């Protein structure tokens, strides 16, 4: 019996021995056997997709997106000085580049008009380049460059009825800014340099007026600091400094070069993008270099409201005070203007939008005593024929009462069509 057990044990040990030796030796893999099955770098396996469920690859975006439009409009005006019909052609384009950090936008537009005399001319040409870039999550830089050429048509509402040939106005501007957030504080810094050149004016009372004495360089810098008191309200203060350099002295013999300063304080609020409002008050000063010109000190008011409960309704209103050079064909040293504007547009459905507007203004030419009051109303509708075509109809009323030229009223009705990409 013992002999049989020893024999069985010997057989079991003999059968296990090769396996034990194999387990004791390290595992060796022949990698050359898999050379033909390695993946190519950058290429990964994908599960097969049935042809019925396959989605085509998304096309790449162009570096620049181009949109354009062209409008044709006819306007009939009945005013205190007579009636007139004007046809305008309005081409325009917008080129947009959206980068990872930097966005660029180039806008161009033109207005070609034919009046009662049958002559076709450009009343407005504009080209503007805007750029913005995010340095980090709290800092944004912006800049813009602009060129413009404009010339009003005779008997344009708001233009003096004594002017038979309005001047050409050439403008060029450069601007830049920075917005930075420091915790609960918002810091904004802006700067701008602008050049304005005026052509001559032809009048019925004085003949040709040379406006070269109004050619001016303007430089401005603004610093704004706001405290985000709550998620809705911000309290802010703003300081600005400006300088006007005129080419030469006017008929009075004095050159109205001036340094302007302004201080404002106000509050603004934003309720989830539905309702936003801002109001500020301050004081502004214009100090003229010439001893014979009286300095100007005025109170500055600024307010704005925007209400947009949904995508169909948008209402805006604003009130502002500005102190600017007098411009062409004007006496005095500076123009102090208070203006109020209101606009509302309502989208009835996918093909109809209604618009309405109102404006009020009062201005004073410092150094001459000339004053002007104005107000106006407007209403219009846009009918969308298809994705690329829209028809618009507008009515506008304007009233102006100038202490030098008297009252003026006008009613304008226009109809136009716009094609766009």
mmCIF file of C-alpha atoms in Angstrom:
data_model
loop_
_atom_site.group_PDB
_atom_site.id
_atom_site.type_symbol
_atom_site.label_atom_id
_atom_site.label_comp_id
_atom_site.label_asym_id
_atom_site.label_seq_id
_atom_site.Cartn_x
_atom_site.Cartn_y
_atom_site.Cartn_z
ATOM 1 C CA UNK A 1 0.000 0.000 0.000
ATOM 2 C CA UNK A 2 2.823 2.348 0.920
ATOM 3 C CA UNK A 3 4.614 1.434 -2.271
ATOM 4 C CA UNK A 4 1.514 2.420 -4.339
ATOM 5 C CA UNK A 5 1.221 5.808 -2.581
ATOM 6 C CA UNK A 6 4.874 6.599 -3.243
ATOM 7 C CA UNK A 7 4.458 5.714 -6.880
ATOM 8 C CA UNK A 8 1.391 8.021 -7.213
ATOM 9 C CA UNK A 9 3.223 10.889 -5.513
ATOM 10 C CA UNK A 10 6.169 10.511 -7.885
ATOM 11 C CA UNK A 11 3.865 10.752 -10.905
ATOM 12 C CA UNK A 12 2.196 13.937 -9.572
ATOM 13 C CA UNK A 13 5.511 15.634 -8.867
ATOM 14 C CA UNK A 14 6.771 14.775 -12.323
ATOM 15 C CA UNK A 15 3.695 16.321 -13.958
ATOM 16 C CA UNK A 16 3.834 19.590 -11.907
ATOM 17 C CA UNK A 17 7.573 20.166 -12.201
ATOM 18 C CA UNK A 18 7.614 21.616 -15.772
ATOM 19 C CA UNK A 19 4.826 24.035 -14.882
ATOM 20 C CA UNK A 20 6.592 25.217 -11.747
ATOM 21 C CA UNK A 21 9.779 25.827 -13.692
ATOM 22 C CA UNK A 22 7.872 27.833 -16.294
ATOM 23 C CA UNK A 23 6.236 30.007 -13.631
ATOM 24 C CA UNK A 24 9.568 30.633 -11.980
ATOM 25 C CA UNK A 25 11.085 32.034 -15.212
ATOM 26 C CA UNK A 26 10.304 35.699 -16.256
ATOM 27 C CA UNK A 27 7.680 36.283 -18.960
ATOM 28 C CA UNK A 28 9.319 37.235 -22.242
ATOM 29 C CA UNK A 29 7.229 38.853 -25.039
ATOM 30 C CA UNK A 30 8.470 39.019 -28.582
ATOM 31 C CA UNK A 31 7.556 42.628 -29.493
ATOM 32 C CA UNK A 32 8.677 42.203 -33.095
ATOM 33 C CA UNK A 33 5.623 40.071 -33.656
ATOM 34 C CA UNK A 34 3.423 43.168 -33.221
ATOM 35 C CA UNK A 35 5.337 45.659 -35.367
ATOM 36 C CA UNK A 36 2.724 45.563 -38.127
ATOM 37 C CA UNK A 37 -0.146 46.089 -35.689
ATOM 38 C CA UNK A 38 1.045 49.280 -33.909
ATOM 39 C CA UNK A 39 -1.094 52.441 -34.315
ATOM 40 C CA UNK A 40 0.191 55.307 -36.405
ATOM 41 C CA UNK A 41 0.847 58.358 -34.181
ATOM 42 C CA UNK A 42 -2.171 60.716 -34.112
ATOM 43 C CA UNK A 43 -4.586 58.119 -35.485
ATOM 44 C CA UNK A 44 -6.925 56.394 -33.062
ATOM 45 C CA UNK A 45 -9.395 53.604 -33.592
ATOM 46 C CA UNK A 46 -13.076 54.498 -33.865
ATOM 47 C CA UNK A 47 -16.143 52.375 -33.555
ATOM 48 C CA UNK A 48 -17.823 51.740 -36.892
ATOM 49 C CA UNK A 49 -20.900 53.915 -37.581
ATOM 50 C CA UNK A 50 -23.703 52.816 -39.884
ATOM 51 C CA UNK A 51 -23.966 54.942 -43.029
ATOM 52 C CA UNK A 52 -27.516 56.012 -42.146
ATOM 53 C CA UNK A 53 -26.277 57.567 -38.893
ATOM 54 C CA UNK A 54 -23.028 59.088 -40.148
ATOM 55 C CA UNK A 55 -22.690 62.880 -39.577
ATOM 56 C CA UNK A 56 -20.641 64.848 -42.103
ATOM 57 C CA UNK A 57 -17.651 66.747 -40.731
ATOM 58 C CA UNK A 58 -18.247 70.408 -39.832
ATOM 59 C CA UNK A 59 -16.846 72.813 -42.436
ATOM 60 C CA UNK A 60 -14.099 75.158 -41.279
ATOM 61 C CA UNK A 61 -14.931 78.809 -40.552
ATOM 62 C CA UNK A 62 -13.526 81.519 -42.792
ATOM 63 C CA UNK A 63 -11.041 83.844 -41.075
ATOM 64 C CA UNK A 64 -13.237 86.819 -42.076
ATOM 65 C CA UNK A 65 -17.028 86.890 -42.275
ATOM 66 C CA UNK A 66 -18.377 89.443 -44.755
ATOM 67 C CA UNK A 67 -21.880 90.906 -44.643
ATOM 68 C CA UNK A 68 -23.164 93.575 -46.992
ATOM 69 C CA UNK A 69 -26.333 95.511 -47.707
ATOM 70 C CA UNK A 70 -27.625 98.051 -50.206
ATOM 71 C CA UNK A 71 -30.673 100.231 -49.747
ATOM 72 C CA UNK A 72 -32.666 102.504 -52.032
ATOM 73 C CA UNK A 73 -34.945 105.125 -50.479
ATOM 74 C CA UNK A 74 -37.098 107.977 -51.702
ATOM 75 C CA UNK A 75 -38.054 110.831 -49.346
ATOM 76 C CA UNK A 76 -40.532 113.666 -49.823
ATOM 77 C CA UNK A 77 -40.212 116.693 -47.523
ATOM 78 C CA UNK A 78 -42.698 119.489 -46.979
ATOM 79 C CA UNK A 79 -41.186 122.340 -44.955
ATOM 80 C CA UNK A 80 -41.507 126.020 -44.167
ATOM 81 C CA UNK A 81 -39.122 126.742 -47.048
ATOM 82 C CA UNK A 82 -40.891 124.607 -49.662
ATOM 83 C CA UNK A 83 -41.119 121.030 -50.840
ATOM 84 C CA UNK A 84 -38.500 118.630 -52.139
ATOM 85 C CA UNK A 85 -37.881 115.020 -53.149
ATOM 86 C CA UNK A 86 -34.613 113.205 -52.477
ATOM 87 C CA UNK A 87 -33.509 109.750 -53.635
ATOM 88 C CA UNK A 88 -30.708 108.046 -51.726
ATOM 89 C CA UNK A 89 -28.633 104.919 -52.354
ATOM 90 C CA UNK A 90 -27.069 103.408 -49.229
ATOM 91 C CA UNK A 91 -24.466 100.634 -49.696
ATOM 92 C CA UNK A 92 -22.629 99.221 -46.702
ATOM 93 C CA UNK A 93 -20.516 96.291 -45.550
ATOM 94 C CA UNK A 94 -19.187 94.705 -42.359
ATOM 95 C CA UNK A 95 -16.140 92.413 -42.200
ATOM 96 C CA UNK A 96 -15.688 90.537 -38.905
ATOM 97 C CA UNK A 97 -12.787 88.453 -37.628
ATOM 98 C CA UNK A 98 -13.346 86.573 -34.374
ATOM 99 C CA UNK A 99 -10.114 85.277 -32.906
ATOM 100 C CA UNK A 100 -9.305 83.362 -29.758
ATOM 101 C CA UNK A 101 -8.542 86.585 -27.863
ATOM 102 C CA UNK A 102 -8.814 89.398 -30.416
ATOM 103 C CA UNK A 103 -11.849 90.485 -32.435
ATOM 104 C CA UNK A 104 -11.658 92.837 -35.430
ATOM 105 C CA UNK A 105 -14.585 94.595 -37.131
ATOM 106 C CA UNK A 106 -14.359 96.758 -40.267
ATOM 107 C CA UNK A 107 -17.456 98.806 -41.146
ATOM 108 C CA UNK A 108 -17.974 100.847 -44.287
ATOM 109 C CA UNK A 109 -20.976 102.789 -45.542
ATOM 110 C CA UNK A 110 -21.920 105.428 -48.092
ATOM 111 C CA UNK A 111 -24.924 107.591 -48.891
ATOM 112 C CA UNK A 112 -25.408 108.813 -52.452
ATOM 113 C CA UNK A 113 -28.221 111.347 -52.861
ATOM 114 C CA UNK A 114 -30.004 113.029 -55.760
ATOM 115 C CA UNK A 115 -31.969 116.164 -54.883
ATOM 116 C CA UNK A 116 -34.364 118.448 -56.744
ATOM 117 C CA UNK A 117 -31.559 119.791 -58.933
ATOM 118 C CA UNK A 118 -30.937 116.308 -60.350
ATOM 119 C CA UNK A 119 -27.271 116.184 -59.319
ATOM 120 C CA UNK A 120 -25.966 112.983 -57.732
ATOM 121 C CA UNK A 121 -23.452 113.352 -54.931
ATOM 122 C CA UNK A 122 -22.072 111.619 -51.870
ATOM 123 C CA UNK A 123 -23.558 113.064 -48.691
ATOM 124 C CA UNK A 124 -21.864 110.624 -46.327
ATOM 125 C CA UNK A 125 -18.859 108.292 -46.525
ATOM 126 C CA UNK A 126 -17.630 106.405 -43.466
ATOM 127 C CA UNK A 127 -15.007 103.763 -42.724
ATOM 128 C CA UNK A 128 -14.229 102.452 -39.227
ATOM 129 C CA UNK A 129 -11.977 99.734 -37.827
ATOM 130 C CA UNK A 130 -12.637 98.453 -34.293
ATOM 131 C CA UNK A 131 -10.541 95.991 -32.299
ATOM 132 C CA UNK A 132 -10.825 94.421 -28.858
ATOM 133 C CA UNK A 133 -8.674 91.886 -27.071
ATOM 134 C CA UNK A 134 -8.766 90.155 -23.685
ATOM 135 C CA UNK A 135 -5.433 90.173 -21.914
ATOM 136 C CA UNK A 136 -6.864 88.032 -19.123
ATOM 137 C CA UNK A 137 -10.153 87.331 -17.384
ATOM 138 C CA UNK A 138 -10.202 90.832 -15.839
ATOM 139 C CA UNK A 139 -8.562 93.054 -18.467
ATOM 140 C CA UNK A 140 -9.829 94.141 -21.885
ATOM 141 C CA UNK A 141 -8.159 96.450 -24.406
ATOM 142 C CA UNK A 142 -10.020 98.184 -27.228
ATOM 143 C CA UNK A 143 -9.195 100.554 -30.057
ATOM 144 C CA UNK A 144 -10.721 102.155 -33.115
ATOM 145 C CA UNK A 145 -9.802 104.212 -36.168
ATOM 146 C CA UNK A 146 -12.361 106.171 -38.173
ATOM 147 C CA UNK A 147 -12.551 108.266 -41.353
ATOM 148 C CA UNK A 148 -15.608 110.201 -42.491
ATOM 149 C CA UNK A 149 -16.678 112.657 -45.192
ATOM 150 C CA UNK A 150 -20.102 114.296 -45.115
ATOM 151 C CA UNK A 151 -22.038 117.115 -46.763
ATOM 152 C CA UNK A 152 -25.678 117.937 -46.080
ATOM 153 C CA UNK A 153 -28.125 118.638 -48.853
ATOM 154 C CA UNK A 154 -29.641 122.134 -48.992
ATOM 155 C CA UNK A 155 -32.962 122.433 -47.110
ATOM 156 C CA UNK A 156 -32.096 119.445 -44.917
ATOM 157 C CA UNK A 157 -34.270 119.517 -41.766
ATOM 158 C CA UNK A 158 -32.223 121.143 -39.023
ATOM 159 C CA UNK A 159 -30.025 123.103 -41.462
ATOM 160 C CA UNK A 160 -30.285 126.890 -41.685
ATOM 161 C CA UNK A 161 -32.608 127.888 -44.570
ATOM 162 C CA UNK A 162 -30.106 130.610 -45.524
ATOM 163 C CA UNK A 163 -27.508 127.993 -46.573
ATOM 164 C CA UNK A 164 -27.593 127.101 -50.271
ATOM 165 C CA UNK A 165 -24.400 125.003 -50.369
ATOM 166 C CA UNK A 166 -23.473 123.284 -47.093
ATOM 167 C CA UNK A 167 -19.791 122.667 -46.368
ATOM 168 C CA UNK A 168 -17.984 119.383 -46.717
ATOM 169 C CA UNK A 169 -16.775 118.022 -43.379
ATOM 170 C CA UNK A 170 -13.788 115.653 -43.248
ATOM 171 C CA UNK A 171 -13.102 113.845 -39.965
ATOM 172 C CA UNK A 172 -10.486 111.372 -38.804
ATOM 173 C CA UNK A 173 -10.160 109.847 -35.349
ATOM 174 C CA UNK A 174 -8.051 107.412 -33.345
ATOM 175 C CA UNK A 175 -9.104 106.024 -29.986
ATOM 176 C CA UNK A 176 -8.152 103.416 -27.426
ATOM 177 C CA UNK A 177 -9.215 102.186 -24.036
ATOM 178 C CA UNK A 178 -8.644 99.712 -21.240
ATOM 179 C CA UNK A 179 -11.134 98.168 -18.805
ATOM 180 C CA UNK A 180 -9.808 96.418 -15.696
ATOM 181 C CA UNK A 181 -11.599 94.758 -12.789
ATOM 182 C CA UNK A 182 -10.014 94.773 -9.321
ATOM 183 C CA UNK A 183 -12.296 92.740 -7.087
ATOM 184 C CA UNK A 184 -15.333 94.979 -6.521
ATOM 185 C CA UNK A 185 -13.786 97.923 -8.406
ATOM 186 C CA UNK A 186 -14.080 98.594 -12.148
ATOM 187 C CA UNK A 187 -11.457 100.832 -13.739
ATOM 188 C CA UNK A 188 -11.799 102.324 -17.215
ATOM 189 C CA UNK A 189 -9.328 104.475 -19.140
ATOM 190 C CA UNK A 190 -10.044 105.968 -22.577
ATOM 191 C CA UNK A 191 -8.209 108.308 -24.918
ATOM 192 C CA UNK A 192 -9.043 109.812 -28.313
ATOM 193 C CA UNK A 193 -7.536 112.124 -30.917
ATOM 194 C CA UNK A 194 -9.709 113.643 -33.650
ATOM 195 C CA UNK A 195 -9.137 115.960 -36.611
ATOM 196 C CA UNK A 196 -11.956 117.933 -38.291
ATOM 197 C CA UNK A 197 -11.647 119.987 -41.497
ATOM 198 C CA UNK A 198 -14.477 122.181 -42.837
ATOM 199 C CA UNK A 199 -15.038 123.338 -46.401
ATOM 200 C CA UNK A 200 -16.630 126.670 -47.402
ATOM 201 C CA UNK A 201 -20.341 127.487 -47.025
ATOM 202 C CA UNK A 202 -22.484 129.422 -49.502
ATOM 203 C CA UNK A 203 -25.287 131.523 -47.997
ATOM 204 C CA UNK A 204 -27.997 133.764 -49.422
ATOM 205 C CA UNK A 205 -27.234 136.602 -47.000
ATOM 206 C CA UNK A 206 -23.432 136.771 -46.748
ATOM 207 C CA UNK A 207 -22.198 134.830 -49.787
ATOM 208 C CA UNK A 208 -19.285 132.425 -49.335
ATOM 209 C CA UNK A 209 -18.071 131.784 -45.790
ATOM 210 C CA UNK A 210 -14.566 130.421 -45.260
ATOM 211 C CA UNK A 211 -14.705 127.919 -42.390
ATOM 212 C CA UNK A 212 -10.983 127.186 -42.174
ATOM 213 C CA UNK A 213 -10.816 128.971 -38.811
ATOM 214 C CA UNK A 214 -12.970 126.126 -37.418
ATOM 215 C CA UNK A 215 -10.520 123.395 -38.468
ATOM 216 C CA UNK A 216 -9.499 121.782 -35.199
ATOM 217 C CA UNK A 217 -7.513 119.039 -33.490
ATOM 218 C CA UNK A 218 -9.210 117.564 -30.409
ATOM 219 C CA UNK A 219 -7.645 115.343 -27.761
ATOM 220 C CA UNK A 220 -9.547 113.780 -24.862
ATOM 221 C CA UNK A 221 -8.749 111.429 -21.973
ATOM 222 C CA UNK A 222 -11.252 109.928 -19.523
ATOM 223 C CA UNK A 223 -10.748 108.006 -16.280
ATOM 224 C CA UNK A 224 -13.692 106.144 -14.747
ATOM 225 C CA UNK A 225 -13.711 104.272 -11.416
ATOM 226 C CA UNK A 226 -16.740 102.290 -10.288
ATOM 227 C CA UNK A 227 -17.545 100.345 -7.136
ATOM 228 C CA UNK A 228 -19.833 97.318 -7.567
ATOM 229 C CA UNK A 229 -21.775 97.945 -4.355
ATOM 230 C CA UNK A 230 -24.227 95.087 -5.042
ATOM 231 C CA UNK A 231 -24.648 92.591 -7.891
ATOM 232 C CA UNK A 232 -27.081 95.134 -9.421
ATOM 233 C CA UNK A 233 -25.851 98.634 -8.493
ATOM 234 C CA UNK A 234 -22.563 100.349 -9.260
ATOM 235 C CA UNK A 235 -21.477 103.734 -7.901
ATOM 236 C CA UNK A 236 -18.952 105.519 -10.106
ATOM 237 C CA UNK A 237 -16.962 108.688 -10.568
ATOM 238 C CA UNK A 238 -15.531 110.011 -13.826
ATOM 239 C CA UNK A 239 -12.908 112.630 -14.658
ATOM 240 C CA UNK A 240 -12.022 113.863 -18.134
ATOM 241 C CA UNK A 241 -9.459 116.209 -19.628
ATOM 242 C CA UNK A 242 -9.552 117.620 -23.162
ATOM 243 C CA UNK A 243 -7.718 120.019 -25.416
ATOM 244 C CA UNK A 244 -8.766 121.876 -28.602
ATOM 245 C CA UNK A 245 -6.175 123.246 -31.064
ATOM 246 C CA UNK A 246 -7.542 125.413 -33.896
ATOM 247 C CA UNK A 247 -5.605 126.112 -37.088
ATOM 248 C CA UNK A 248 -5.820 129.912 -36.868
ATOM 249 C CA UNK A 249 -7.820 132.791 -35.430
ATOM 250 C CA UNK A 250 -11.282 133.649 -36.686
ATOM 251 C CA UNK A 251 -12.792 136.923 -37.862
ATOM 252 C CA UNK A 252 -12.775 138.274 -34.293
ATOM 253 C CA UNK A 253 -8.995 137.985 -34.113
ATOM 254 C CA UNK A 254 -8.952 135.454 -31.244
ATOM 255 C CA UNK A 255 -7.955 131.827 -31.540
ATOM 256 C CA UNK A 256 -10.369 129.717 -29.430
ATOM 257 C CA UNK A 257 -7.818 127.153 -28.224
ATOM 258 C CA UNK A 258 -9.111 125.762 -24.936
ATOM 259 C CA UNK A 259 -8.547 123.199 -22.200
ATOM 260 C CA UNK A 260 -11.637 121.393 -20.952
ATOM 261 C CA UNK A 261 -12.115 119.603 -17.638
ATOM 262 C CA UNK A 262 -15.097 117.691 -16.294
ATOM 263 C CA UNK A 263 -16.011 115.777 -13.139
ATOM 264 C CA UNK A 264 -19.045 113.499 -12.815
ATOM 265 C CA UNK A 265 -20.493 111.185 -10.173
ATOM 266 C CA UNK A 266 -23.366 108.788 -10.614
ATOM 267 C CA UNK A 267 -24.975 105.410 -10.142
ATOM 268 C CA UNK A 268 -25.898 102.648 -12.583
ATOM 269 C CA UNK A 269 -27.865 99.420 -12.312
ATOM 270 C CA UNK A 270 -28.552 96.307 -14.350
ATOM 271 C CA UNK A 271 -31.377 93.884 -13.580
ATOM 272 C CA UNK A 272 -30.543 90.624 -15.405
ATOM 273 C CA UNK A 273 -30.257 92.428 -18.727
ATOM 274 C CA UNK A 274 -33.982 93.238 -18.725
ATOM 275 C CA UNK A 275 -33.750 96.737 -17.276
ATOM 276 C CA UNK A 276 -30.679 98.935 -16.998
ATOM 277 C CA UNK A 277 -30.330 102.564 -15.982
ATOM 278 C CA UNK A 278 -27.619 105.110 -15.321
ATOM 279 C CA UNK A 279 -27.643 108.676 -13.982
ATOM 280 C CA UNK A 280 -24.840 111.121 -13.274
ATOM 281 C CA UNK A 281 -24.304 114.806 -12.585
ATOM 282 C CA UNK A 282 -21.213 116.945 -12.645
ATOM 283 C CA UNK A 283 -19.564 120.165 -13.700
ATOM 284 C CA UNK A 284 -17.558 121.063 -16.799
ATOM 285 C CA UNK A 285 -15.162 123.922 -17.536
ATOM 286 C CA UNK A 286 -13.692 125.306 -20.749
ATOM 287 C CA UNK A 287 -10.678 127.553 -20.174
ATOM 288 C CA UNK A 288 -9.662 129.542 -23.268
ATOM 289 C CA UNK A 289 -6.054 130.515 -23.839
ATOM 290 C CA UNK A 290 -7.006 133.942 -25.220
ATOM 291 C CA UNK A 291 -7.548 136.515 -22.488
ATOM 292 C CA UNK A 292 -10.333 138.166 -24.481
ATOM 293 C CA UNK A 293 -12.559 135.051 -24.458
ATOM 294 C CA UNK A 294 -14.745 134.301 -21.450
ATOM 295 C CA UNK A 295 -14.303 130.892 -19.857
ATOM 296 C CA UNK A 296 -17.310 128.562 -19.689
ATOM 297 C CA UNK A 297 -18.585 126.689 -16.640
ATOM 298 C CA UNK A 298 -21.691 124.541 -16.952
ATOM 299 C CA UNK A 299 -23.463 121.741 -15.154
ATOM 300 C CA UNK A 300 -23.383 118.358 -16.848
ATOM 301 C CA UNK A 301 -26.339 115.964 -16.756
ATOM 302 C CA UNK A 302 -26.376 112.455 -18.133
ATOM 303 C CA UNK A 303 -28.988 109.711 -17.798
ATOM 304 C CA UNK A 304 -30.036 106.631 -19.767
ATOM 305 C CA UNK A 305 -32.629 103.871 -19.491
ATOM 306 C CA UNK A 306 -32.923 100.605 -21.410
ATOM 307 C CA UNK A 307 -35.845 98.220 -21.054
ATOM 308 C CA UNK A 308 -35.950 94.941 -22.983
ATOM 309 C CA UNK A 309 -38.122 92.272 -21.321
ATOM 310 C CA UNK A 310 -37.738 89.935 -24.313
ATOM 311 C CA UNK A 311 -36.390 89.847 -27.843
ATOM 312 C CA UNK A 312 -39.490 91.549 -29.296
ATOM 313 C CA UNK A 313 -39.462 94.828 -27.339
ATOM 314 C CA UNK A 314 -36.645 97.321 -26.862
ATOM 315 C CA UNK A 315 -37.041 100.776 -25.304
ATOM 316 C CA UNK A 316 -34.242 103.293 -24.746
ATOM 317 C CA UNK A 317 -34.143 106.874 -23.480
ATOM 318 C CA UNK A 318 -31.241 109.210 -22.759
ATOM 319 C CA UNK A 319 -30.414 112.727 -21.586
ATOM 320 C CA UNK A 320 -27.007 114.324 -22.074
ATOM 321 C CA UNK A 321 -25.085 117.602 -21.918
ATOM 322 C CA UNK A 322 -22.159 118.355 -24.241
ATOM 323 C CA UNK A 323 -19.722 121.233 -24.741
ATOM 324 C CA UNK A 324 -18.234 121.239 -28.256
ATOM 325 C CA UNK A 325 -16.695 123.639 -30.794
ATOM 326 C CA UNK A 326 -19.268 125.696 -32.692
ATOM 327 C CA UNK A 327 -18.694 124.010 -36.052
ATOM 328 C CA UNK A 328 -18.968 125.517 -39.513
ATOM 329 C CA UNK A 329 -20.719 128.790 -40.346
ATOM 330 C CA UNK A 330 -21.237 129.704 -36.694
ATOM 331 C CA UNK A 331 -20.158 132.507 -34.418
ATOM 332 C CA UNK A 332 -19.299 132.204 -30.749
ATOM 333 C CA UNK A 333 -16.665 130.258 -28.862
ATOM 334 C CA UNK A 334 -18.390 126.958 -27.963
ATOM 335 C CA UNK A 335 -21.746 125.235 -28.207
ATOM 336 C CA UNK A 336 -23.415 124.011 -24.999
ATOM 337 C CA UNK A 337 -26.179 121.555 -25.890
ATOM 338 C CA UNK A 338 -28.719 119.622 -23.828
ATOM 339 C CA UNK A 339 -30.441 116.785 -25.703
ATOM 340 C CA UNK A 340 -32.993 114.107 -24.876
ATOM 341 C CA UNK A 341 -33.737 111.065 -27.049
ATOM 342 C CA UNK A 342 -36.225 108.203 -26.849
ATOM 343 C CA UNK A 343 -36.578 105.156 -29.108
ATOM 344 C CA UNK A 344 -38.829 102.117 -29.067
ATOM 345 C CA UNK A 345 -39.055 99.203 -31.480
ATOM 346 C CA UNK A 346 -41.424 96.277 -31.310
ATOM 347 C CA UNK A 347 -41.205 93.085 -33.355
ATOM 348 C CA UNK A 348 -44.780 92.023 -34.064
ATOM 349 C CA UNK A 349 -43.799 88.758 -35.740
ATOM 350 C CA UNK A 350 -41.070 87.295 -37.923
ATOM 351 C CA UNK A 351 -41.834 89.677 -40.808
ATOM 352 C CA UNK A 352 -43.018 92.966 -39.229
ATOM 353 C CA UNK A 353 -41.237 95.425 -36.909
ATOM 354 C CA UNK A 354 -42.589 98.788 -35.711
ATOM 355 C CA UNK A 355 -40.437 101.762 -34.653
ATOM 356 C CA UNK A 356 -41.000 105.140 -32.993
ATOM 357 C CA UNK A 357 -38.706 107.923 -31.783
ATOM 358 C CA UNK A 358 -38.760 111.364 -30.190
ATOM 359 C CA UNK A 359 -36.094 113.997 -29.562
ATOM 360 C CA UNK A 360 -35.722 117.334 -27.810
ATOM 361 C CA UNK A 361 -32.838 119.749 -27.749
ATOM 362 C CA UNK A 362 -31.699 123.134 -26.511
ATOM 363 C CA UNK A 363 -28.384 124.749 -27.354
ATOM 364 C CA UNK A 364 -26.551 127.986 -26.659
ATOM 365 C CA UNK A 365 -23.655 129.467 -28.592
ATOM 366 C CA UNK A 366 -21.397 130.942 -25.931
ATOM 367 C CA UNK A 367 -19.955 134.288 -26.951
ATOM 368 C CA UNK A 368 -22.746 135.147 -29.390
ATOM 369 C CA UNK A 369 -25.988 134.755 -27.446
ATOM 370 C CA UNK A 370 -27.586 132.674 -30.220
ATOM 371 C CA UNK A 371 -29.988 130.047 -28.876
ATOM 372 C CA UNK A 372 -31.937 127.235 -30.471
ATOM 373 C CA UNK A 373 -34.736 124.940 -29.360
ATOM 374 C CA UNK A 374 -35.799 121.860 -31.288
ATOM 375 C CA UNK A 375 -37.983 118.792 -31.036
ATOM 376 C CA UNK A 376 -39.071 116.002 -33.343
ATOM 377 C CA UNK A 377 -41.122 112.852 -33.688
ATOM 378 C CA UNK A 378 -40.735 109.806 -35.908
ATOM 379 C CA UNK A 379 -42.497 106.551 -36.707
ATOM 380 C CA UNK A 380 -41.706 103.699 -39.063
ATOM 381 C CA UNK A 381 -42.199 100.072 -39.978
ATOM 382 C CA UNK A 382 -40.000 97.365 -41.503
ATOM 383 C CA UNK A 383 -41.599 94.575 -43.522
ATOM 384 C CA UNK A 384 -39.414 91.529 -44.130
ATOM 385 C CA UNK A 385 -40.183 90.105 -47.574
ATOM 386 C CA UNK A 386 -37.699 87.239 -47.252
ATOM 387 C CA UNK A 387 -34.390 86.461 -45.570
ATOM 388 C CA UNK A 388 -32.541 89.002 -47.749
ATOM 389 C CA UNK A 389 -35.108 91.685 -48.591
ATOM 390 C CA UNK A 390 -36.932 94.215 -46.410
ATOM 391 C CA UNK A 391 -39.209 97.170 -47.171
ATOM 392 C CA UNK A 392 -39.355 100.169 -44.826
ATOM 393 C CA UNK A 393 -41.680 103.163 -44.464
ATOM 394 C CA UNK A 394 -41.013 106.205 -42.249
ATOM 395 C CA UNK A 395 -42.526 109.515 -41.217
ATOM 396 C CA UNK A 396 -40.642 112.274 -39.428
ATOM 397 C CA UNK A 397 -41.552 115.674 -38.040
ATOM 398 C CA UNK A 398 -38.952 118.272 -37.019
ATOM 399 C CA UNK A 399 -39.319 121.718 -35.461
ATOM 400 C CA UNK A 400 -36.532 124.204 -34.823
ATOM 401 C CA UNK A 401 -36.708 127.708 -33.387
ATOM 402 C CA UNK A 402 -33.444 129.620 -33.769
ATOM 403 C CA UNK A 403 -33.015 133.102 -32.342
ATOM 404 C CA UNK A 404 -31.139 134.209 -35.480
ATOM 405 C CA UNK A 405 -33.082 132.526 -38.306
ATOM 406 C CA UNK A 406 -36.540 132.059 -36.770
ATOM 407 C CA UNK A 407 -38.801 128.978 -36.634
ATOM 408 C CA UNK A 408 -38.653 126.091 -39.091
ATOM 409 C CA UNK A 409 -40.953 123.061 -39.484
ATOM 410 C CA UNK A 410 -40.714 120.029 -41.755
ATOM 411 C CA UNK A 411 -42.633 116.826 -42.463
ATOM 412 C CA UNK A 412 -40.842 113.965 -44.242
ATOM 413 C CA UNK A 413 -42.296 110.740 -45.646
ATOM 414 C CA UNK A 414 -39.972 108.059 -47.041
ATOM 415 C CA UNK A 415 -40.209 104.596 -48.552
ATOM 416 C CA UNK A 416 -37.279 102.276 -49.150
ATOM 417 C CA UNK A 417 -36.107 98.753 -49.879
ATOM 418 C CA UNK A 418 -32.971 97.028 -48.549
ATOM 419 C CA UNK A 419 -31.148 93.964 -49.863
ATOM 420 C CA UNK A 420 -28.648 92.289 -47.562
ATOM 421 C CA UNK A 421 -26.496 89.207 -47.307
#
